[in-house]
């Protein structure tokens, strides 16, 4: 059994004390953090879109350039135990967000089920409705808004 598959390690290990492998395994692979967001600082609002980063593989919901993503996309979100609280736009189901808030992982999370495809099977990924930014010009992202969030929440 690998370190990241320990039974319930997320219940007994503080996020800042987790190994990088444990922390990374909290990601359920939903792909929501890879969706483009538009920010209106005047209001202030964040508009979540169904437009995915060009590097998100929409079949697997995995980043195709994960190891070099920060080099390829300068504003790619890097979620760490130190920064997770800064990203209140992450979905309520996000493993990073839940564990950092002292909550358990959802029943469908791969660490809970032992099945790496359980997020897909539960219908919790963006794979059936997201569209790659390669297919939508940035000027048309506003046509793909799926949620509006008040900033500062």
CSV table of N, CA and C in Angstrom, one decimal:
chain,number,residue,atom,x,y,z
A,1,UNK,N,0.9,-1.2,0.0
A,1,UNK,CA,0.0,0.0,0.0
A,1,UNK,C,0.9,1.2,0.0
A,2,UNK,N,0.6,2.1,-0.9
A,2,UNK,CA,1.5,3.3,-1.0
A,2,UNK,C,1.1,4.3,0.1
A,3,UNK,N,2.0,5.3,0.3
A,3,UNK,CA,1.8,6.3,1.3
A,3,UNK,C,0.5,7.0,1.1
A,4,UNK,N,0.2,7.4,-0.1
A,4,UNK,CA,-1.0,8.2,-0.4
A,4,UNK,C,-2.3,7.4,-0.2
A,5,UNK,N,-2.2,6.0,-0.2
A,5,UNK,CA,-3.4,5.2,-0.1
A,5,UNK,C,-3.6,4.7,1.4
A,6,UNK,N,-2.9,5.2,2.3
A,6,UNK,CA,-3.1,4.8,3.7
A,6,UNK,C,-4.6,5.1,4.0
A,7,UNK,N,-5.2,4.2,4.8
A,7,UNK,CA,-6.6,4.3,5.2
A,7,UNK,C,-6.8,5.6,6.0
A,8,UNK,N,-7.5,6.6,5.4
A,8,UNK,CA,-7.9,7.8,6.1
A,8,UNK,C,-6.8,8.7,6.5
A,9,UNK,N,-5.6,8.7,5.9
A,9,UNK,CA,-4.5,9.6,6.3
A,9,UNK,C,-5.0,11.0,6.4
A,10,UNK,N,-5.9,11.4,5.6
A,10,UNK,CA,-6.4,12.8,5.6
A,10,UNK,C,-7.1,13.1,6.8
A,11,UNK,N,-7.6,12.1,7.6
A,11,UNK,CA,-8.3,12.3,8.9
A,11,UNK,C,-7.3,12.5,10.0
A,12,UNK,N,-6.1,12.0,9.9
A,12,UNK,CA,-5.1,12.1,11.0
A,12,UNK,C,-3.9,12.9,10.7
A,13,UNK,N,-3.7,13.4,9.5
A,13,UNK,CA,-2.5,14.2,9.2
A,13,UNK,C,-2.9,15.6,8.8
A,14,UNK,N,-2.4,16.6,9.4
A,14,UNK,CA,-2.7,18.0,9.1
A,14,UNK,C,-2.1,18.2,7.7
A,15,UNK,N,-2.9,19.0,6.9
A,15,UNK,CA,-2.4,19.3,5.5
A,15,UNK,C,-1.0,19.7,5.4
A,16,UNK,N,-0.5,20.6,6.3
A,16,UNK,CA,0.8,21.1,6.2
A,16,UNK,C,1.9,20.0,6.6
A,17,UNK,N,1.4,18.9,7.2
A,17,UNK,CA,2.3,17.8,7.5
A,17,UNK,C,2.3,16.7,6.5
A,18,UNK,N,1.4,16.8,5.5
A,18,UNK,CA,1.3,15.7,4.5
A,18,UNK,C,2.5,15.7,3.6
A,19,UNK,N,2.9,14.5,3.1
A,19,UNK,CA,3.9,14.4,2.1
A,19,UNK,C,3.3,15.0,0.8
A,20,UNK,N,4.1,15.3,-0.1
A,20,UNK,CA,3.6,15.9,-1.4
A,20,UNK,C,2.7,14.8,-2.1
A,21,UNK,N,3.1,13.6,-2.0
A,21,UNK,CA,2.2,12.5,-2.6
A,21,UNK,C,0.9,12.4,-1.9
A,22,UNK,N,0.8,12.6,-0.6
A,22,UNK,CA,-0.5,12.6,0.1
A,22,UNK,C,-1.3,13.8,-0.3
A,23,UNK,N,-0.7,15.0,-0.3
A,23,UNK,CA,-1.4,16.2,-0.7
A,23,UNK,C,-2.0,16.0,-2.1
A,24,UNK,N,-1.1,15.6,-3.0
A,24,UNK,CA,-1.6,15.5,-4.4
A,24,UNK,C,-2.7,14.5,-4.5
A,25,UNK,N,-2.7,13.5,-3.7
A,25,UNK,CA,-3.8,12.5,-3.8
A,25,UNK,C,-5.2,13.0,-3.4
A,26,UNK,N,-5.2,14.1,-2.7
A,26,UNK,CA,-6.5,14.7,-2.3
A,26,UNK,C,-7.2,15.2,-3.5
A,27,UNK,N,-6.5,15.5,-4.6
A,27,UNK,CA,-7.2,16.0,-5.8
A,27,UNK,C,-8.1,14.8,-6.3
A,28,UNK,N,-9.4,15.1,-6.6
A,28,UNK,CA,-10.3,14.1,-7.0
A,28,UNK,C,-10.3,14.0,-8.6
A,29,UNK,N,-9.7,15.0,-9.3
A,29,UNK,CA,-9.6,14.9,-10.7
A,29,UNK,C,-10.9,15.4,-11.4
A,30,UNK,N,-11.6,16.3,-10.7
A,30,UNK,CA,-12.8,16.8,-11.3
A,30,UNK,C,-12.6,17.8,-12.5
A,31,UNK,N,-11.5,18.5,-12.4
A,31,UNK,CA,-11.1,19.4,-13.5
A,31,UNK,C,-11.7,20.8,-13.3
A,32,UNK,N,-12.5,21.1,-12.3
A,32,UNK,CA,-13.1,22.4,-12.1
A,32,UNK,C,-12.1,23.5,-11.9
A,33,UNK,N,-10.9,23.3,-11.3
A,33,UNK,CA,-10.0,24.3,-11.1
A,33,UNK,C,-9.3,24.7,-12.4
A,34,UNK,N,-9.5,23.9,-13.4
A,34,UNK,CA,-8.9,24.2,-14.7
A,34,UNK,C,-9.8,25.0,-15.7
A,35,UNK,N,-11.0,25.3,-15.2
A,35,UNK,CA,-11.9,26.1,-15.9
A,35,UNK,C,-11.6,27.6,-15.9
A,36,UNK,N,-11.7,28.3,-16.9
A,36,UNK,CA,-11.4,29.7,-17.0
A,36,UNK,C,-12.4,30.5,-16.2
A,37,UNK,N,-11.9,31.6,-15.5
A,37,UNK,CA,-12.7,32.4,-14.7
A,37,UNK,C,-12.5,33.9,-15.2
A,38,UNK,N,-13.5,34.6,-15.2
A,38,UNK,CA,-13.4,36.1,-15.5
A,38,UNK,C,-13.7,36.9,-14.2
A,39,UNK,N,-12.9,37.9,-14.0
A,39,UNK,CA,-13.1,38.7,-12.8
A,39,UNK,C,-13.5,40.1,-13.1
A,40,UNK,N,-14.5,40.6,-12.5
A,40,UNK,CA,-14.9,42.0,-12.6
A,40,UNK,C,-14.6,42.6,-11.3
A,41,UNK,N,-13.5,43.3,-11.2
A,41,UNK,CA,-13.0,43.9,-10.0
A,41,UNK,C,-13.9,45.1,-9.5
A,42,UNK,N,-14.6,45.7,-10.4
A,42,UNK,CA,-15.5,46.8,-10.1
A,42,UNK,C,-16.7,46.4,-9.3
A,43,UNK,N,-17.2,45.2,-9.5
A,43,UNK,CA,-18.4,44.8,-8.8
A,43,UNK,C,-18.2,44.3,-7.4
A,44,UNK,N,-17.4,43.5,-6.9
A,44,UNK,CA,-16.5,42.5,-7.5
A,44,UNK,C,-17.2,41.1,-7.6
A,45,UNK,N,-17.0,40.6,-8.8
A,45,UNK,CA,-17.6,39.3,-9.1
A,45,UNK,C,-16.6,38.4,-9.9
A,46,UNK,N,-16.8,37.1,-9.7
A,46,UNK,CA,-16.0,36.1,-10.5
A,46,UNK,C,-17.0,35.3,-11.3
A,47,UNK,N,-16.8,35.3,-12.6
A,47,UNK,CA,-17.7,34.5,-13.5
A,47,UNK,C,-16.9,33.2,-13.8
A,48,UNK,N,-17.5,32.1,-13.4
A,48,UNK,CA,-17.0,30.8,-13.7
A,48,UNK,C,-17.5,30.4,-15.1
A,49,UNK,N,-16.6,29.9,-15.9
A,49,UNK,CA,-17.1,29.5,-17.3
A,49,UNK,C,-16.9,28.0,-17.5
A,50,UNK,N,-17.4,27.5,-18.5
A,50,UNK,CA,-17.3,26.0,-18.9
A,50,UNK,C,-16.1,25.9,-19.8
A,51,UNK,N,-15.3,26.9,-20.0
A,51,UNK,CA,-14.1,26.9,-20.9
A,51,UNK,C,-12.9,26.4,-20.1
A,52,UNK,N,-12.4,25.3,-20.6
A,52,UNK,CA,-11.3,24.6,-19.9
A,52,UNK,C,-9.9,25.1,-20.5
A,53,UNK,N,-8.9,25.1,-19.6
A,53,UNK,CA,-7.5,25.3,-20.1
A,53,UNK,C,-7.2,24.4,-21.2
A,54,UNK,N,-6.5,24.9,-22.2
A,54,UNK,CA,-6.1,24.0,-23.3
A,54,UNK,C,-5.4,22.8,-22.9
A,55,UNK,N,-4.7,22.8,-21.8
A,55,UNK,CA,-4.0,21.6,-21.4
A,55,UNK,C,-4.8,20.6,-20.5
A,56,UNK,N,-6.0,20.9,-20.3
A,56,UNK,CA,-6.8,19.9,-19.6
A,56,UNK,C,-7.3,18.9,-20.6
A,57,UNK,N,-7.0,17.6,-20.4
A,57,UNK,CA,-7.5,16.5,-21.2
A,57,UNK,C,-8.9,16.3,-20.8
A,58,UNK,N,-9.9,16.6,-21.7
A,58,UNK,CA,-11.3,16.5,-21.3
A,58,UNK,C,-11.8,15.1,-21.2
A,59,UNK,N,-11.0,14.1,-21.6
A,59,UNK,CA,-11.5,12.7,-21.3
A,59,UNK,C,-11.1,12.2,-20.0
A,60,UNK,N,-9.8,12.5,-19.6
A,60,UNK,CA,-9.3,12.0,-18.3
A,60,UNK,C,-9.5,13.1,-17.2
A,61,UNK,N,-9.7,14.3,-17.6
A,61,UNK,CA,-9.7,15.5,-16.6
A,61,UNK,C,-8.4,15.6,-15.9
A,62,UNK,N,-7.3,15.3,-16.6
A,62,UNK,CA,-6.0,15.5,-16.0
A,62,UNK,C,-5.2,16.5,-16.9
A,63,UNK,N,-4.3,17.2,-16.3
A,63,UNK,CA,-3.5,18.2,-17.0
A,63,UNK,C,-2.5,17.4,-17.8
A,64,UNK,N,-2.4,17.8,-19.1
A,64,UNK,CA,-1.5,17.1,-20.0
A,64,UNK,C,-0.1,17.6,-19.9
A,65,UNK,N,0.1,18.6,-19.2
A,65,UNK,CA,1.5,19.2,-18.9
A,65,UNK,C,1.7,19.4,-17.4
A,66,UNK,N,1.2,18.6,-16.6
A,66,UNK,CA,1.1,18.8,-15.2
A,66,UNK,C,2.5,19.2,-14.6
A,67,UNK,N,3.5,18.6,-14.9
A,67,UNK,CA,4.8,18.9,-14.3
A,67,UNK,C,5.4,20.2,-14.7
A,68,UNK,N,5.0,20.7,-15.9
A,68,UNK,CA,5.5,22.0,-16.4
A,68,UNK,C,4.4,23.1,-16.5
A,69,UNK,N,3.2,22.8,-15.9
A,69,UNK,CA,2.1,23.7,-16.0
A,69,UNK,C,2.3,25.1,-15.6
A,70,UNK,N,3.1,25.4,-14.6
A,70,UNK,CA,3.4,26.7,-14.2
A,70,UNK,C,4.2,27.5,-15.2
A,71,UNK,N,5.0,26.8,-16.0
A,71,UNK,CA,5.8,27.4,-17.1
A,71,UNK,C,5.0,27.7,-18.3
A,72,UNK,N,4.0,26.8,-18.5
A,72,UNK,CA,3.1,27.0,-19.7
A,72,UNK,C,2.0,28.0,-19.5
A,73,UNK,N,1.5,28.0,-18.3
A,73,UNK,CA,0.3,28.9,-17.9
A,73,UNK,C,0.7,29.7,-16.7
A,74,UNK,N,1.1,30.9,-16.9
A,74,UNK,CA,1.7,31.7,-15.7
A,74,UNK,C,0.7,31.8,-14.6
A,75,UNK,N,-0.6,31.9,-14.9
A,75,UNK,CA,-1.5,32.1,-13.7
A,75,UNK,C,-2.2,30.8,-13.4
A,76,UNK,N,-1.6,29.6,-13.7
A,76,UNK,CA,-2.2,28.3,-13.3
A,76,UNK,C,-2.3,28.3,-11.8
A,77,UNK,N,-3.4,27.8,-11.3
A,77,UNK,CA,-3.6,27.7,-9.9
A,77,UNK,C,-2.7,26.6,-9.3
A,78,UNK,N,-1.9,27.0,-8.3
A,78,UNK,CA,-1.1,26.0,-7.6
A,78,UNK,C,-1.6,25.9,-6.2
A,79,UNK,N,-2.4,24.9,-5.9
A,79,UNK,CA,-3.0,24.7,-4.6
A,79,UNK,C,-2.1,24.0,-3.7
A,80,UNK,N,-1.7,24.6,-2.6
A,80,UNK,CA,-0.9,24.0,-1.6
A,80,UNK,C,-1.6,24.2,-0.3
A,81,UNK,N,-1.1,23.5,0.7
A,81,UNK,CA,-1.7,23.6,2.1
A,81,UNK,C,-1.6,25.1,2.6
A,82,UNK,N,-0.6,25.8,2.1
A,82,UNK,CA,-0.5,27.2,2.5
A,82,UNK,C,-1.4,28.1,1.7
A,83,UNK,N,-1.8,27.8,0.5
A,83,UNK,CA,-2.6,28.7,-0.4
A,83,UNK,C,-4.1,28.3,-0.5
A,84,UNK,N,-4.4,27.1,-0.2
A,84,UNK,CA,-5.8,26.6,-0.4
A,84,UNK,C,-6.9,27.5,0.1
A,85,UNK,N,-6.7,28.2,1.2
A,85,UNK,CA,-7.7,29.1,1.8
A,85,UNK,C,-7.9,30.3,0.9
A,86,UNK,N,-6.9,30.6,0.1
A,86,UNK,CA,-7.0,31.8,-0.8
A,86,UNK,C,-7.9,31.5,-2.0
A,87,UNK,N,-8.3,30.3,-2.2
A,87,UNK,CA,-9.1,29.9,-3.4
A,87,UNK,C,-10.5,29.5,-3.0
A,88,UNK,N,-11.2,30.5,-2.5
A,88,UNK,CA,-12.6,30.2,-2.1
A,88,UNK,C,-13.5,29.9,-3.2
A,89,UNK,N,-13.0,29.9,-4.4
A,89,UNK,CA,-13.8,29.6,-5.6
A,89,UNK,C,-13.7,28.1,-5.9
A,90,UNK,N,-12.8,27.4,-5.3
A,90,UNK,CA,-12.7,25.9,-5.5
A,90,UNK,C,-14.1,25.3,-5.1
A,91,UNK,N,-14.5,24.3,-5.8
A,91,UNK,CA,-15.8,23.7,-5.4
A,91,UNK,C,-15.9,23.2,-4.0
A,92,UNK,N,-17.1,23.2,-3.4
A,92,UNK,CA,-17.3,22.7,-2.1
A,92,UNK,C,-16.8,21.2,-2.0
A,93,UNK,N,-16.8,20.5,-3.1
A,93,UNK,CA,-16.4,19.1,-3.1
A,93,UNK,C,-14.9,18.9,-3.2
A,94,UNK,N,-14.1,19.9,-3.4
A,94,UNK,CA,-12.7,19.8,-3.6
A,94,UNK,C,-12.0,19.2,-2.4
A,95,UNK,N,-11.3,18.1,-2.6
A,95,UNK,CA,-10.6,17.4,-1.5
A,95,UNK,C,-9.6,18.3,-0.8
A,96,UNK,N,-8.9,19.2,-1.5
A,96,UNK,CA,-8.0,20.1,-0.8
A,96,UNK,C,-8.8,21.0,0.1
A,97,UNK,N,-9.8,21.6,-0.4
A,97,UNK,CA,-10.6,22.5,0.4
A,97,UNK,C,-11.3,21.8,1.6
A,98,UNK,N,-11.9,20.7,1.4
A,98,UNK,CA,-12.6,19.9,2.4
A,98,UNK,C,-11.6,19.6,3.6
A,99,UNK,N,-10.5,18.9,3.2
A,99,UNK,CA,-9.6,18.5,4.2
A,99,UNK,C,-8.9,19.6,5.0
A,100,UNK,N,-8.6,20.7,4.3
A,100,UNK,CA,-8.1,21.9,4.9
A,100,UNK,C,-9.1,22.5,5.9
A,101,UNK,N,-10.4,22.3,5.6
A,101,UNK,CA,-11.4,22.9,6.5
A,101,UNK,C,-11.8,21.9,7.6
A,102,UNK,N,-11.1,20.7,7.7
A,102,UNK,CA,-11.4,19.7,8.7
A,102,UNK,C,-12.6,18.8,8.4
A,103,UNK,N,-12.9,18.8,7.1
A,103,UNK,CA,-14.0,17.9,6.7
A,103,UNK,C,-13.5,16.6,6.0
A,104,UNK,N,-14.4,15.6,5.9
A,104,UNK,CA,-14.0,14.4,5.3
A,104,UNK,C,-14.1,14.5,3.8
A,105,UNK,N,-13.5,13.6,3.1
A,105,UNK,CA,-13.7,13.5,1.6
A,105,UNK,C,-15.1,13.0,1.3
A,106,UNK,N,-15.6,13.4,0.1
A,106,UNK,CA,-16.9,12.8,-0.3
A,106,UNK,C,-16.8,11.3,-0.5
A,107,UNK,N,-17.9,10.7,-0.4
A,107,UNK,CA,-18.0,9.2,-0.6
A,107,UNK,C,-17.5,8.7,-1.9
A,108,UNK,N,-17.6,9.5,-3.0
A,108,UNK,CA,-17.2,9.1,-4.3
A,108,UNK,C,-15.7,9.4,-4.6
A,109,UNK,N,-14.9,10.0,-3.6
A,109,UNK,CA,-13.5,10.4,-3.9
A,109,UNK,C,-12.7,9.1,-4.1
A,110,UNK,N,-11.8,9.1,-5.0
A,110,UNK,CA,-10.9,7.9,-5.2
A,110,UNK,C,-10.2,7.4,-4.0
A,111,UNK,N,-9.8,8.2,-3.1
A,111,UNK,CA,-9.1,7.7,-1.9
A,111,UNK,C,-10.1,7.0,-1.0
A,112,UNK,N,-11.4,7.3,-1.1
A,112,UNK,CA,-12.4,6.6,-0.3
A,112,UNK,C,-12.8,5.3,-0.9
A,113,UNK,N,-13.0,5.4,-2.2
A,113,UNK,CA,-13.5,4.2,-3.0
A,113,UNK,C,-12.4,3.2,-3.4
A,114,UNK,N,-11.2,3.7,-3.5
A,114,UNK,CA,-10.1,2.9,-4.0
A,114,UNK,C,-10.2,2.8,-5.5
A,115,UNK,N,-11.1,3.4,-6.2
A,115,UNK,CA,-11.3,3.4,-7.6
A,115,UNK,C,-10.9,4.7,-8.2
A,116,UNK,N,-9.8,4.7,-9.0
A,116,UNK,CA,-9.3,6.0,-9.6
A,116,UNK,C,-10.4,6.6,-10.5
A,117,UNK,N,-11.4,5.9,-11.0
A,117,UNK,CA,-12.4,6.4,-11.9
A,117,UNK,C,-13.7,6.8,-11.2
A,118,UNK,N,-13.7,6.7,-9.8
A,118,UNK,CA,-14.9,7.0,-9.1
A,118,UNK,C,-15.5,8.4,-9.3
A,119,UNK,N,-14.6,9.4,-9.5
A,119,UNK,CA,-15.1,10.7,-9.7
A,119,UNK,C,-15.9,10.8,-11.0
A,120,UNK,N,-15.3,10.2,-12.0
A,120,UNK,CA,-16.0,10.1,-13.3
A,120,UNK,C,-17.3,9.4,-13.2
A,121,UNK,N,-17.3,8.2,-12.5
A,121,UNK,CA,-18.5,7.4,-12.4
A,121,UNK,C,-19.6,8.1,-11.6
A,122,UNK,N,-19.2,9.0,-10.7
A,122,UNK,CA,-20.2,9.7,-9.9
A,122,UNK,C,-20.7,11.0,-10.6
A,123,UNK,N,-20.1,11.2,-11.8
A,123,UNK,CA,-20.6,12.4,-12.6
A,123,UNK,C,-20.1,13.7,-12.0
A,124,UNK,N,-18.9,13.7,-11.4
A,124,UNK,CA,-18.4,14.9,-10.7
A,124,UNK,C,-17.3,15.6,-11.5
A,125,UNK,N,-17.1,15.2,-12.7
A,125,UNK,CA,-16.0,15.9,-13.5
A,125,UNK,C,-16.7,16.8,-14.5
A,126,UNK,N,-15.8,17.6,-15.2
A,126,UNK,CA,-16.3,18.5,-16.2
A,126,UNK,C,-16.3,17.9,-17.6
A,127,UNK,N,-15.9,16.6,-17.7
A,127,UNK,CA,-15.7,16.0,-19.0
A,127,UNK,C,-16.8,16.0,-20.0
A,128,UNK,N,-18.1,16.0,-19.5
A,128,UNK,CA,-19.2,15.9,-20.4
A,128,UNK,C,-19.7,17.3,-20.9
A,129,UNK,N,-19.2,18.4,-20.2
A,129,UNK,CA,-19.8,19.7,-20.5
A,129,UNK,C,-18.8,20.8,-20.7
A,130,UNK,N,-17.5,20.6,-20.4
A,130,UNK,CA,-16.5,21.6,-20.6
A,130,UNK,C,-16.1,21.6,-22.1
A,131,UNK,N,-15.6,22.8,-22.5
A,131,UNK,CA,-15.0,23.0,-23.8
A,131,UNK,C,-13.7,23.6,-23.7
A,132,UNK,N,-12.8,23.1,-24.6
A,132,UNK,CA,-11.4,23.6,-24.5
A,132,UNK,C,-11.3,25.1,-25.0
A,133,UNK,N,-10.4,25.8,-24.4
A,133,UNK,CA,-10.2,27.2,-24.8
A,133,UNK,C,-9.7,27.3,-26.2
A,134,UNK,N,-9.2,26.2,-26.7
A,134,UNK,CA,-8.7,26.1,-28.1
A,134,UNK,C,-9.9,26.3,-29.1
A,135,UNK,N,-11.1,26.0,-28.6
A,135,UNK,CA,-12.3,26.0,-29.5
A,135,UNK,C,-13.2,27.3,-29.3
A,136,UNK,N,-12.8,28.1,-28.3
A,136,UNK,CA,-13.6,29.3,-28.0
A,136,UNK,C,-12.6,30.5,-27.8
A,137,UNK,N,-12.8,31.5,-28.6
A,137,UNK,CA,-11.9,32.7,-28.5
A,137,UNK,C,-12.2,33.4,-27.1
A,138,UNK,N,-11.2,33.9,-26.5
A,138,UNK,CA,-11.3,34.6,-25.2
A,138,UNK,C,-12.4,35.6,-25.2
A,139,UNK,N,-12.6,36.3,-26.3
A,139,UNK,CA,-13.7,37.3,-26.4
A,139,UNK,C,-15.1,36.7,-26.3
A,140,UNK,N,-15.2,35.4,-26.4
A,140,UNK,CA,-16.5,34.7,-26.3
A,140,UNK,C,-16.7,33.9,-25.0
A,141,UNK,N,-15.7,34.0,-24.1
A,141,UNK,CA,-15.8,33.2,-22.8
A,141,UNK,C,-17.1,33.6,-22.1
A,142,UNK,N,-17.5,34.8,-22.2
A,142,UNK,CA,-18.6,35.3,-21.5
A,142,UNK,C,-19.9,34.6,-21.9
A,143,UNK,N,-19.9,34.0,-23.0
A,143,UNK,CA,-21.1,33.2,-23.5
A,143,UNK,C,-21.1,31.8,-22.8
A,144,UNK,N,-20.1,31.5,-22.1
A,144,UNK,CA,-20.0,30.2,-21.4
A,144,UNK,C,-20.0,30.3,-19.9
A,145,UNK,N,-20.6,31.3,-19.4
A,145,UNK,CA,-20.7,31.5,-17.9
A,145,UNK,C,-21.6,30.4,-17.3
A,146,UNK,N,-21.1,29.7,-16.3
A,146,UNK,CA,-22.0,28.7,-15.6
A,146,UNK,C,-22.3,29.1,-14.2
A,147,UNK,N,-21.6,30.0,-13.6
A,147,UNK,CA,-21.8,30.4,-12.2
A,147,UNK,C,-21.2,31.8,-12.0
A,148,UNK,N,-21.9,32.6,-11.1
A,148,UNK,CA,-21.4,33.9,-10.8
A,148,UNK,C,-21.1,33.9,-9.2
A,149,UNK,N,-20.0,34.3,-8.8
A,149,UNK,CA,-19.6,34.3,-7.4
A,149,UNK,C,-19.2,35.7,-6.9
A,150,UNK,N,-19.8,36.1,-5.8
A,150,UNK,CA,-19.4,37.4,-5.2
A,150,UNK,C,-18.0,37.2,-4.6
A,151,UNK,N,-17.1,38.0,-5.0
A,151,UNK,CA,-15.7,37.9,-4.4
A,151,UNK,C,-15.7,38.4,-3.0
A,152,UNK,N,-14.8,37.8,-2.2
A,152,UNK,CA,-14.8,38.1,-0.8
A,152,UNK,C,-15.6,37.2,0.1
A,153,UNK,N,-16.3,36.2,-0.6
A,153,UNK,CA,-17.2,35.3,0.2
A,153,UNK,C,-16.3,34.2,0.7
